[in-house]
Short mmCIF file of C-alpha atoms and ligand atoms in Angstrom, two decimals:
data_model
loop_
_atom_site.label_atom_id
_atom_site.label_comp_id
_atom_site.label_asym_id
_atom_site.label_seq_id
_atom_site.Cartn_x
_atom_site.Cartn_y
_atom_site.Cartn_z
CA MET V 19 1.78 -12.72 76.52
CA LYS V 20 2.31 -14.38 79.85
CA TYR V 21 3.68 -11.03 80.99
CA PHE V 22 0.32 -9.40 80.95
CA ARG V 23 -1.19 -8.34 84.19
CA ASN V 24 -2.93 -11.10 86.10
CA ILE V 25 -6.57 -10.94 86.94
CA THR V 26 -8.16 -12.51 89.96
CA LEU V 27 -9.24 -15.92 88.76
CA LEU V 28 -12.52 -15.61 90.56
CA LEU V 29 -13.59 -12.59 88.57
CA GLY V 30 -12.71 -14.27 85.31
CA PHE V 31 -14.45 -17.44 86.23
CA ILE V 32 -17.75 -15.71 86.90
CA TYR V 33 -17.84 -14.14 83.45
CA VAL V 34 -16.14 -16.72 81.35
CA THR V 35 -18.87 -19.33 81.17
CA SER V 36 -21.37 -17.05 79.51
CA ALA V 37 -18.73 -15.48 77.27
CA THR V 38 -17.62 -18.92 76.05
CA LYS V 39 -21.15 -19.82 75.04
CA LEU V 40 -21.55 -16.59 73.12
CA LYS V 41 -18.40 -17.07 71.08
CA ASN V 42 -18.49 -20.79 70.57
CA THR V 43 -20.45 -20.69 67.34
CA TYR V 44 -17.92 -22.45 65.19
CA ASN V 45 -16.93 -25.96 64.27
CA GLY V 46 -18.55 -28.94 62.75
CA ARG V 47 -21.34 -26.97 61.13
CA ASN V 48 -21.10 -29.48 58.36
CA GLU V 49 -18.91 -32.45 59.13
CA ASN V 50 -17.95 -33.28 55.58
CA ARG V 51 -16.80 -29.93 54.35
CA THR V 52 -13.82 -29.99 52.05
CA PHE V 53 -11.06 -27.45 51.61
CA PRO V 54 -11.39 -25.66 48.26
CA PRO V 55 -9.28 -27.24 45.48
CA GLU V 56 -6.94 -24.24 45.23
CA PHE V 57 -6.37 -24.07 49.01
CA LEU V 58 -2.68 -24.69 49.87
CA PHE V 59 -1.22 -26.64 52.77
CA GLY V 60 2.29 -26.18 54.06
CA VAL V 61 4.64 -26.55 56.99
CA ALA V 62 7.17 -24.08 58.37
CA THR V 63 10.57 -23.84 60.05
CA SER V 64 13.20 -21.11 60.44
CA ALA V 65 16.94 -21.16 59.80
CA PHE V 66 18.25 -20.65 63.32
CA GLN V 67 15.82 -23.18 64.70
CA VAL V 68 16.65 -26.08 62.36
CA GLU V 69 19.77 -25.54 60.29
CA GLY V 70 22.55 -26.13 62.78
CA GLY V 71 25.90 -25.96 60.96
CA TRP V 72 26.53 -22.90 63.10
CA ASN V 73 30.21 -22.70 62.10
CA GLN V 74 30.03 -24.57 58.80
CA GLY V 75 30.29 -23.15 55.30
CA GLY V 76 31.51 -19.69 56.24
CA ARG V 77 28.47 -18.71 58.33
CA GLY V 78 28.96 -15.57 60.43
CA TRP V 79 27.68 -14.98 63.95
CA SER V 80 24.16 -13.85 64.66
CA MET V 81 23.08 -12.05 67.81
CA TRP V 82 21.58 -15.34 68.99
CA ASP V 83 24.95 -17.11 68.78
CA TYR V 84 26.40 -14.35 70.90
CA GLU V 85 23.68 -14.34 73.57
CA ILE V 86 23.75 -18.10 73.95
CA LYS V 87 27.51 -18.51 73.91
CA THR V 88 28.20 -15.71 76.37
CA ASP V 89 25.56 -16.75 78.91
CA PRO V 90 25.58 -20.47 79.71
CA GLY V 91 22.39 -20.16 81.76
CA TYR V 92 20.34 -18.41 79.09
CA ILE V 93 18.55 -21.37 77.48
CA SER V 94 15.95 -22.57 79.99
CA ASP V 95 16.56 -26.31 79.57
CA GLY V 96 20.28 -25.97 78.83
CA SER V 97 19.89 -27.58 75.41
CA LYS V 98 22.29 -26.87 72.57
CA TYR V 99 21.50 -25.15 69.30
CA GLU V 100 24.70 -25.71 67.30
CA VAL V 101 23.43 -28.76 65.40
CA ALA V 102 19.68 -28.21 65.83
CA ALA V 103 17.87 -30.47 63.33
CA ASP V 104 21.03 -30.53 61.18
CA SER V 105 19.08 -29.29 58.19
CA TYR V 106 22.22 -27.63 56.83
CA ASN V 107 23.60 -31.11 56.16
CA GLN V 108 20.34 -33.05 55.87
CA TYR V 109 18.17 -30.88 53.63
CA LYS V 110 17.38 -33.90 51.44
CA ARG V 111 15.94 -35.66 54.47
CA ASP V 112 13.76 -32.59 55.12
CA VAL V 113 12.45 -32.54 51.57
CA GLY V 114 11.74 -36.28 51.88
CA LEU V 115 9.56 -35.58 54.93
CA LEU V 116 7.72 -32.80 53.11
CA LYS V 117 7.05 -35.14 50.24
CA GLU V 118 5.84 -37.83 52.60
CA LEU V 119 3.36 -35.34 54.11
CA GLY V 120 2.23 -34.24 50.68
CA VAL V 121 2.43 -30.51 51.43
CA ASN V 122 2.19 -27.96 48.63
CA VAL V 123 4.43 -25.38 50.27
CA TYR V 124 7.50 -25.28 52.52
CA ARG V 125 8.03 -22.06 54.46
CA PHE V 126 11.64 -21.72 55.62
CA SER V 127 13.89 -18.78 56.36
CA LEU V 128 17.30 -17.69 55.15
CA SER V 129 20.09 -17.22 57.64
CA TRP V 130 21.28 -13.67 57.06
CA PRO V 131 24.75 -14.36 58.57
CA ARG V 132 25.09 -17.45 56.36
CA ILE V 133 24.57 -15.33 53.24
CA LEU V 134 26.24 -12.12 54.45
CA PRO V 135 28.52 -13.08 57.36
CA LEU V 136 29.09 -9.44 58.30
CA GLY V 137 25.56 -8.36 57.52
CA THR V 138 26.35 -6.15 54.53
CA PRO V 139 26.79 -7.20 50.89
CA ASP V 140 30.48 -6.25 50.77
CA TYR V 141 31.04 -9.97 51.05
CA VAL V 142 28.46 -12.49 49.81
CA ASN V 143 29.27 -15.99 51.05
CA PRO V 144 29.19 -18.37 48.05
CA GLU V 145 28.67 -21.41 50.27
CA GLY V 146 25.60 -19.81 51.81
CA ILE V 147 24.15 -19.08 48.38
CA ALA V 148 24.98 -22.62 47.25
CA TYR V 149 23.20 -24.16 50.23
CA TYR V 150 19.93 -22.36 49.56
CA ASN V 151 20.19 -23.05 45.84
CA LYS V 152 20.41 -26.77 46.60
CA LEU V 153 17.46 -26.63 48.98
CA ILE V 154 15.28 -24.65 46.57
CA ASP V 155 16.15 -26.93 43.66
CA GLU V 156 15.45 -30.05 45.69
CA LEU V 157 12.06 -28.67 46.70
CA LEU V 158 11.11 -27.79 43.16
CA ALA V 159 12.30 -31.16 41.86
CA ASN V 160 9.83 -32.73 44.31
CA GLY V 161 6.93 -30.50 43.39
CA ILE V 162 7.03 -28.40 46.58
CA THR V 163 6.79 -24.62 46.37
CA PRO V 164 9.37 -22.69 48.42
CA MET V 165 8.02 -19.77 50.46
CA ILE V 166 10.89 -17.84 52.02
CA THR V 167 11.05 -15.70 55.14
CA ILE V 168 13.92 -13.26 54.61
CA TYR V 169 14.26 -12.20 58.26
CA HIS V 170 13.38 -14.64 61.03
CA TRP V 171 15.20 -13.06 63.96
CA ASP V 172 18.85 -14.08 63.39
CA LEU V 173 20.37 -10.61 62.98
CA PRO V 174 24.09 -10.67 62.10
CA LEU V 175 26.07 -9.88 65.25
CA ARG V 176 27.93 -7.00 63.64
CA LEU V 177 24.67 -5.22 62.88
CA ALA V 178 23.39 -5.90 66.39
CA GLU V 179 26.54 -4.22 67.69
CA LEU V 180 25.69 -1.21 65.56
CA GLY V 181 22.34 -0.87 67.31
CA GLY V 182 20.30 -3.53 65.54
CA TRP V 183 16.60 -2.73 65.35
CA LEU V 184 17.09 0.57 67.16
CA ASN V 185 19.27 1.97 64.38
CA GLU V 186 17.28 3.48 61.50
CA ASP V 187 19.98 2.18 59.14
CA ILE V 188 18.39 -1.24 59.57
CA ALA V 189 16.09 -0.34 56.67
CA THR V 190 19.15 0.08 54.45
CA TRP V 191 20.79 -3.09 55.77
CA LEU V 192 17.69 -5.21 55.27
CA GLY V 193 16.99 -3.72 51.88
CA ASP V 194 20.54 -4.45 50.70
CA TYR V 195 20.32 -8.01 52.01
CA ALA V 196 16.92 -8.51 50.37
CA ARG V 197 18.34 -7.36 47.05
CA VAL V 198 21.05 -10.06 47.22
CA VAL V 199 18.37 -12.61 48.00
CA TYR V 200 16.03 -11.59 45.14
CA GLN V 201 19.01 -11.54 42.75
CA ASN V 202 20.11 -15.05 43.65
CA PHE V 203 16.85 -16.91 44.26
CA GLY V 204 14.07 -14.83 42.72
CA ASP V 205 14.12 -16.74 39.43
CA ARG V 206 12.64 -19.73 41.31
CA VAL V 207 11.07 -18.27 44.46
CA LYS V 208 7.82 -16.34 44.01
CA THR V 209 6.56 -15.85 47.55
CA TRP V 210 8.62 -13.66 49.88
CA LEU V 211 7.92 -12.97 53.53
CA THR V 212 9.96 -9.98 54.64
CA ILE V 213 10.00 -9.95 58.46
CA ASN V 214 8.60 -12.47 60.91
CA GLU V 215 6.26 -11.25 63.66
CA PRO V 216 7.10 -7.59 64.40
CA PHE V 217 5.23 -7.62 67.71
CA ILE V 218 7.09 -10.65 69.05
CA LEU V 219 10.41 -9.43 67.64
CA CYS V 220 10.02 -6.08 69.40
CA SER V 221 8.32 -7.21 72.62
CA LEU V 222 10.54 -10.19 73.43
CA GLY V 223 13.70 -8.59 72.01
CA TYR V 224 13.33 -4.98 73.17
CA ALA V 225 10.59 -4.79 75.83
CA PHE V 226 10.89 -7.89 78.01
CA GLY V 227 14.42 -8.91 77.05
CA THR V 228 13.79 -12.63 76.80
CA HIS V 229 14.93 -12.85 73.15
CA ALA V 230 18.16 -11.54 71.66
CA PRO V 231 19.39 -8.83 71.98
CA ARG V 232 17.70 -8.93 75.39
CA VAL V 233 16.99 -5.22 75.76
CA ILE V 234 14.48 -4.27 78.47
CA SER V 235 12.76 -1.07 77.41
CA PRO V 236 9.02 -1.70 77.20
CA GLY V 237 7.97 1.95 76.97
CA GLU V 238 10.50 3.34 74.50
CA ASP V 239 12.68 0.96 72.48
CA PHE V 240 9.70 -1.33 71.97
CA TYR V 241 8.06 1.38 69.84
CA GLU V 242 11.29 2.40 68.09
CA CYS V 243 11.85 -1.21 67.09
CA GLY V 244 8.36 -1.45 65.60
CA ARG V 245 8.81 1.80 63.70
CA ASN V 246 12.07 0.57 62.17
CA VAL V 247 10.51 -2.79 61.32
CA LEU V 248 7.86 -1.01 59.27
CA LEU V 249 10.41 1.15 57.44
CA ALA V 250 12.66 -1.85 56.76
CA HIS V 251 9.75 -3.98 55.55
CA ALA V 252 8.59 -1.21 53.22
CA ARG V 253 12.08 -0.89 51.75
CA MET V 254 12.27 -4.63 51.09
CA TYR V 255 8.87 -4.45 49.41
CA HIS V 256 9.74 -1.46 47.22
CA ILE V 257 13.08 -2.90 46.13
CA TYR V 258 11.29 -6.01 44.90
CA HIS V 259 8.56 -4.15 43.06
CA ASP V 260 10.91 -1.48 41.65
CA GLU V 261 13.82 -3.68 40.61
CA PHE V 262 12.59 -7.26 40.33
CA LYS V 263 9.02 -6.89 39.13
CA SER V 264 9.75 -9.07 36.13
CA GLN V 265 10.24 -12.03 38.49
CA GLY V 266 6.49 -11.88 39.03
CA GLY V 267 6.37 -12.80 42.71
CA LYS V 268 4.55 -11.55 45.80
CA VAL V 269 5.98 -9.91 48.91
CA ALA V 270 4.29 -9.72 52.32
CA VAL V 271 5.02 -9.15 55.99
CA ILE V 272 4.07 -11.74 58.63
CA ILE V 273 1.95 -10.31 61.43
CA SER V 274 1.41 -12.30 64.61
CA CYS V 275 -1.85 -11.84 66.44
CA ASP V 276 -3.89 -13.75 68.98
CA MET V 277 -7.60 -13.25 69.44
CA ALA V 278 -8.92 -10.84 72.06
CA LEU V 279 -12.42 -11.65 73.30
CA PRO V 280 -14.09 -9.05 75.55
CA LEU V 281 -14.61 -10.75 78.90
CA THR V 282 -18.07 -9.24 79.40
CA ASP V 283 -20.57 -7.26 77.36
CA SER V 284 -19.47 -4.01 79.00
CA LEU V 285 -18.27 -1.07 76.94
CA ASP V 286 -15.03 -1.08 78.95
CA ASP V 287 -14.22 -4.62 77.88
CA ALA V 288 -15.07 -3.90 74.25
CA GLU V 289 -12.65 -0.97 74.44
CA ALA V 290 -10.05 -3.20 76.06
CA ALA V 291 -10.28 -5.61 73.11
CA GLU V 292 -9.84 -2.75 70.64
CA ASP V 293 -6.82 -1.53 72.58
CA TYR V 294 -5.33 -5.00 72.59
CA PHE V 295 -5.67 -5.09 68.80
CA ALA V 296 -4.32 -1.55 68.39
CA PHE V 297 -1.11 -2.37 70.27
CA THR V 298 -0.39 -5.93 69.16
CA LEU V 299 -1.86 -5.99 65.63
CA GLY V 300 -2.73 -2.50 64.43
CA GLN V 301 0.63 -1.01 65.37
CA TYR V 302 2.12 -3.05 62.51
CA ALA V 303 -0.86 -3.83 60.28
CA HIS V 304 -2.56 -0.42 60.11
CA PRO V 305 0.37 1.44 58.54
CA ILE V 306 0.48 -1.22 55.80
CA PHE V 307 -3.11 -2.36 55.29
CA SER V 308 -5.40 0.54 56.24
CA PRO V 309 -6.40 2.86 53.39
CA GLN V 310 -5.09 5.97 55.18
CA GLY V 311 -1.88 4.31 56.47
CA ASN V 312 -0.21 5.36 59.75
CA TYR V 313 -0.65 3.94 63.25
CA PRO V 314 -4.17 3.37 64.60
CA GLN V 315 -5.47 6.59 66.20
CA ARG V 316 -6.25 4.64 69.36
CA LEU V 317 -2.56 3.70 69.71
CA ILE V 318 -1.38 7.25 68.99
CA ASP V 319 -3.80 8.69 71.57
CA ARG V 320 -3.10 6.23 74.34
CA VAL V 321 0.70 6.45 74.13
CA SER V 322 0.62 10.21 73.79
CA ARG V 323 -1.65 10.64 76.82
CA ALA V 324 0.39 8.30 79.00
CA SER V 325 3.66 9.94 77.86
CA SER V 326 2.44 13.39 78.76
CA LEU V 327 1.19 12.24 82.18
CA GLN V 328 4.65 10.79 82.76
CA GLY V 329 6.30 14.13 81.98
CA TYR V 330 7.58 13.34 78.49
CA LYS V 331 7.65 16.35 76.16
CA GLN V 332 6.84 14.16 73.18
CA SER V 333 5.01 10.89 72.77
CA ARG V 334 7.13 7.80 73.25
CA LEU V 335 5.58 6.62 69.98
CA ARG V 336 7.54 8.70 67.46
CA PRO V 337 5.24 9.82 64.63
CA PHE V 338 5.88 8.97 61.00
CA THR V 339 6.35 11.83 58.52
CA PRO V 340 3.73 12.07 55.75
CA GLU V 341 6.38 10.73 53.33
CA GLN V 342 6.99 7.72 55.55
CA ILE V 343 3.27 7.06 55.86
CA ASN V 344 3.02 6.94 52.06
CA TYR V 345 6.14 4.84 51.75
CA ILE V 346 4.75 2.16 54.10
CA ARG V 347 1.10 2.17 53.04
CA GLY V 348 0.03 -0.68 50.76
CA THR V 349 3.30 -2.60 50.98
CA SER V 350 2.00 -6.14 51.31
CA ASP V 351 0.60 -8.34 48.56
CA PHE V 352 -1.32 -10.50 51.05
CA PHE V 353 -1.80 -10.76 54.81
CA GLY V 354 0.64 -13.28 56.38
CA LEU V 355 -0.80 -14.34 59.74
CA ASN V 356 0.80 -16.29 62.58
CA SER V 357 -1.70 -17.10 65.31
CA TYR V 358 -1.77 -19.54 68.20
CA SER V 359 -3.82 -18.44 71.23
CA SER V 360 -6.73 -16.38 72.52
CA TYR V 361 -7.34 -14.17 75.54
CA TYR V 362 -10.31 -12.73 77.29
CA VAL V 363 -9.54 -9.09 77.87
CA TYR V 364 -11.07 -6.64 80.28
CA ARG V 365 -10.67 -3.23 81.82
CA ASN V 366 -12.05 -2.52 85.26
CA ASP V 367 -11.20 -1.16 88.69
CA SER V 368 -8.98 -4.12 89.52
CA LEU V 369 -6.33 -2.57 87.23
CA LYS V 370 -4.44 -0.22 89.49
CA GLU V 371 -1.02 1.42 89.72
CA ARG V 372 -1.12 2.90 86.28
CA PHE V 373 1.98 4.71 85.02
CA ALA V 374 4.38 3.15 87.50
CA ALA V 375 6.95 3.06 84.70
CA PRO V 376 6.80 3.65 80.97
CA SER V 377 5.62 0.44 79.39
CA PHE V 378 3.43 -0.48 76.44
CA GLU V 379 1.44 -2.74 78.75
CA ASP V 380 0.63 0.23 80.95
CA ASP V 381 -0.14 2.29 77.85
CA MET V 382 -2.51 -0.43 76.65
CA TYR V 383 -4.01 -0.80 80.14
CA ILE V 384 -5.90 -4.05 79.83
CA GLY V 385 -6.14 -7.25 81.80
CA THR V 386 -6.13 -10.71 80.25
CA TYR V 387 -7.64 -13.96 81.33
CA THR V 388 -7.43 -17.45 79.86
CA ALA V 389 -9.93 -20.17 80.61
CA PRO V 390 -8.44 -23.17 82.45
CA GLU V 391 -9.70 -25.57 79.78
CA TRP V 392 -7.61 -23.80 77.13
CA ALA V 393 -4.35 -24.79 78.84
CA ILE V 394 -1.84 -26.86 76.90
CA GLU V 395 0.06 -29.15 79.24
CA THR V 396 3.45 -28.70 77.60
CA SER V 397 3.41 -24.94 77.16
CA SER V 398 3.54 -22.01 79.54
CA TRP V 399 2.23 -19.45 77.04
CA MET V 400 0.09 -21.21 74.49
CA TYR V 401 -3.68 -21.74 74.78
CA ARG V 402 -5.98 -23.87 72.66
CA TYR V 403 -9.24 -22.18 71.74
CA ALA V 404 -10.03 -22.76 68.07
CA PRO V 405 -13.06 -20.42 67.86
CA GLY V 406 -10.56 -17.66 68.56
CA LEU V 407 -8.96 -18.21 65.16
CA TYR V 408 -12.36 -18.07 63.45
CA ASN V 409 -13.16 -14.80 65.22
CA LEU V 410 -9.76 -13.35 64.40
CA LEU V 411 -10.06 -14.17 60.69
CA VAL V 412 -13.50 -12.55 60.56
CA TYR V 413 -12.09 -9.51 62.39
CA LEU V 414 -9.22 -9.15 59.90
CA LYS V 415 -11.65 -9.34 56.99
CA LYS V 416 -13.72 -6.56 58.50
CA VAL V 417 -10.93 -4.24 59.62
CA TYR V 418 -8.53 -4.61 56.68
CA ASN V 419 -10.99 -4.65 53.83
CA ASP V 420 -11.12 -8.34 53.02
CA PRO V 421 -7.44 -9.13 52.48
CA VAL V 422 -6.13 -12.35 50.98
CA ILE V 423 -4.87 -14.22 54.06
CA TYR V 424 -2.13 -16.85 54.22
CA ILE V 425 -1.89 -18.50 57.62
CA THR V 426 1.89 -18.72 57.84
CA GLU V 427 2.04 -20.39 61.29
CA ASN V 428 -0.27 -22.28 63.61
CA GLY V 429 0.28 -25.34 65.75
CA SER V 430 0.86 -26.59 69.27
CA SER V 431 3.37 -28.38 71.42
CA ASP V 432 2.82 -31.80 72.96
CA LYS V 433 4.65 -34.37 75.00
CA MET V 434 7.18 -36.75 73.46
CA GLY V 435 6.15 -39.93 71.72
CA PHE V 436 3.89 -41.00 68.85
CA TYR V 437 0.53 -40.29 70.44
CA ASP V 438 0.38 -36.46 70.41
CA GLU V 439 -3.37 -36.31 70.90
CA GLU V 440 -3.43 -32.77 72.30
CA LYS V 441 -1.71 -31.47 69.20
CA ILE V 442 -4.07 -33.41 66.95
CA ALA V 443 -7.06 -31.90 68.74
CA TYR V 444 -5.45 -28.51 68.22
CA TYR V 445 -4.94 -29.00 64.48
CA ARG V 446 -8.41 -30.42 63.90
CA GLY V 447 -10.07 -27.63 65.85
CA TYR V 448 -8.12 -24.83 64.20
CA LEU V 449 -8.50 -26.25 60.70
CA ASN V 450 -12.25 -26.47 61.29
CA ALA V 451 -12.15 -22.83 62.36
CA VAL V 452 -10.43 -22.02 59.05
CA LEU V 453 -13.23 -23.81 57.18
CA ASP V 454 -15.82 -21.84 59.17
CA ALA V 455 -14.09 -18.61 58.20
CA ILE V 456 -13.99 -19.64 54.53
CA ASP V 457 -17.72 -20.47 54.77
CA ASP V 458 -18.27 -16.94 56.01
CA GLY V 459 -16.42 -15.40 53.12
CA VAL V 460 -12.95 -14.83 54.58
CA ASP V 461 -10.38 -15.15 51.80
CA VAL V 462 -7.98 -17.62 53.48
CA ARG V 463 -5.87 -19.37 50.85
CA MET V 464 -3.16 -21.19 52.77
CA TYR V 465 -2.59 -22.97 56.06
CA THR V 466 0.96 -23.57 57.29
CA ALA V 467 1.61 -25.82 60.28
CA TRP V 468 4.40 -25.03 62.72
CA SER V 469 6.49 -27.06 62.56
CA LEU V 470 7.92 -29.77 60.34
CA MET V 471 10.09 -31.30 63.05
CA ASP V 472 10.96 -30.33 66.62
CA THR V 473 12.78 -27.02 66.45
CA PHE V 474 15.02 -25.08 68.80
CA GLU V 475 12.38 -22.96 70.50
CA TRP V 476 14.59 -19.93 71.16
CA ASN V 477 15.18 -19.34 74.89
CA HIS V 478 13.02 -22.39 75.70
CA GLY V 479 15.44 -24.73 73.90
CA TYR V 480 13.87 -28.11 73.26
CA SER V 481 11.49 -27.97 76.21
CA MET V 482 8.62 -27.31 73.79
CA ARG V 483 8.15 -29.93 71.09
CA MET V 484 6.02 -28.67 68.23
CA GLY V 485 7.13 -30.96 65.40
CA LEU V 486 4.94 -33.18 63.30
CA TYR V 487 8.11 -35.26 63.34
CA GLU V 488 9.87 -35.91 66.61
CA MET V 489 13.62 -35.49 66.62
CA ASP V 490 16.12 -37.27 68.83
CA ILE V 491 18.37 -34.45 70.00
CA GLU V 492 20.71 -36.84 71.83
CA ASP V 493 21.69 -38.66 68.63
CA PRO V 494 24.33 -36.78 66.57
CA ASN V 495 22.59 -37.90 63.36
CA ARG V 496 19.32 -36.31 64.50
CA PRO V 497 16.95 -39.06 63.38
CA VAL V 498 13.30 -38.02 63.02
CA PHE V 499 10.12 -40.07 63.55
CA PRO V 500 6.60 -39.24 62.42
CA ARG V 501 4.15 -38.52 65.19
CA LYS V 502 0.47 -39.33 64.92
CA SER V 503 -0.16 -35.65 64.06
CA ALA V 504 2.00 -36.07 60.94
CA LEU V 505 -0.26 -38.88 59.75
CA VAL V 506 -3.41 -36.94 60.58
CA TYR V 507 -2.15 -33.83 58.76
CA LYS V 508 -1.10 -35.95 55.78
CA GLU V 509 -4.58 -37.46 55.58
CA ILE V 510 -6.23 -34.03 55.77
CA ILE V 511 -4.02 -32.82 52.92
CA ARG V 512 -4.75 -35.95 50.86
CA SER V 513 -8.50 -36.10 51.41
CA ARG V 514 -9.05 -32.34 51.97
CA VAL V 515 -11.47 -33.33 54.73
CA ILE V 516 -11.00 -33.27 58.52
CA ASP V 517 -12.09 -36.76 59.54
CA PRO V 518 -12.50 -36.84 63.35
CA ASP V 519 -12.47 -40.65 63.32
CA TYR V 520 -9.19 -41.17 61.49
CA ASN V 521 -7.04 -42.86 64.10
CA PRO V 522 -3.74 -44.06 62.63
CA GLU V 523 -1.15 -46.27 64.29
CA PRO V 524 2.65 -45.93 63.97
CA ASN V 525 2.96 -48.27 60.97
CA ASP V 526 0.32 -46.53 58.89
CA LEU V 527 2.62 -44.02 57.19
C1 LIG S 19 6.64 -17.97 66.40
C2 LIG S 19 7.91 -17.96 65.61
O1 LIG S 19 7.77 -17.49 64.31
C3 LIG S 19 8.64 -19.28 65.65
O2 LIG S 19 9.99 -18.99 65.49
C4 LIG S 19 8.33 -20.01 66.93
O3 LIG S 19 9.09 -21.16 67.08
C5 LIG S 19 6.86 -20.37 66.93
N1 LIG S 19 6.06 -19.21 66.70
C6 LIG S 19 6.40 -21.09 68.18
O4 LIG S 19 6.65 -20.31 69.28
#
């Protein structure tokens, strides 16, 4: 979200102090609160970010392999992805770490090109299937529940060449791939996450062009991508419930959303917050979770108005047919939420030059501001403001009729070394915000920390370290070491209490 329009810092500073006080109602209401006994704790990774083994075991190319290998300057810190955390070869080490932490759940993703090297099920790679069978069995043997993301951004190159997320056939491709996955693993895996973070997938991949396939089309392809994501997700959901119901599992999409706090009490800023939600959350969540289905009216109206002022004959947001609205509505068995940051949002006269070029940011027409004290030293885009998560969870309860929520990602980066105090403060604050939300009746049932170990952070390489375990990327064996945050998280899972005074040292694991 760093791409959003900048505001003059002075303006923000004047308002922010009072706004902070208003919202800061969370945390430590009752120091000794415990997480409910059925509440689940997990950690997450994704295939491209940890597996390595890029040319092992018959894996095909993904669009990320192509972008990285054809542009030596693409990854900001020049780091390599080919071995990553070497989880393809060291999955037993990974399960050992999970066991050490005591997590209930491990969220990982399947590499589509490892299972279907050309993207389609004409050829199913037996070595790919065997790898995931071994990982799933090892998890279950250690009492850890697998929770699988089917699509976490590593589109097979061949399908990217056929248009990727801009080709409506992607719903067929993903559905066919999902069927192979349910057939092979569904006897043991009962929680399926179809597609990771539609907004980030479509904004970074098709609007700003920082993620593969690096398309820059913020006013058109951005919306087409989102539309196809919804159709593909719905197909994956229906295939499971039509053909594999007897497996008895659950299927959900993962929506990413950060909190939008109106900068002032003005009506304009309240509207700005609603527009922020309509574009970044509602665009994907409304068609699935709202009783009537379809895009939020606010999104439809804003894009249509801007399109017509720009001389388009039709809205750049292509409407769904009534059949498509029905097909998508209700296709998620719970709400999978990834959330990291918060923004103050506003709309006022300082926002000028509207409609310079078609862009969803112009369509949305808001400004954002982050308070200086939210900054995280090691990240350019992430902000720590735990009350934001509380407010977001309460908002989701209200807007989407009290859904069951699994937090499928949350966490922060920190500098290298054992003492990752900033990350610990992040986890403690955000977990307290989860407890506050539970206190207020939000049905949150799972918290998943990102991530187990340092992962390849897409175009940022290894410049952002988010692991509970630090990994030595210079050593070919990729040794991992617990950070202080790993010990703190382990203790929270064990005791089910967030003890602010627990202060472990390196030997305490
Ligand atoms: C979003 C993505 O799901 C994951 O791949 C990424 O590494 C983290 N959040 C942190 O940026």
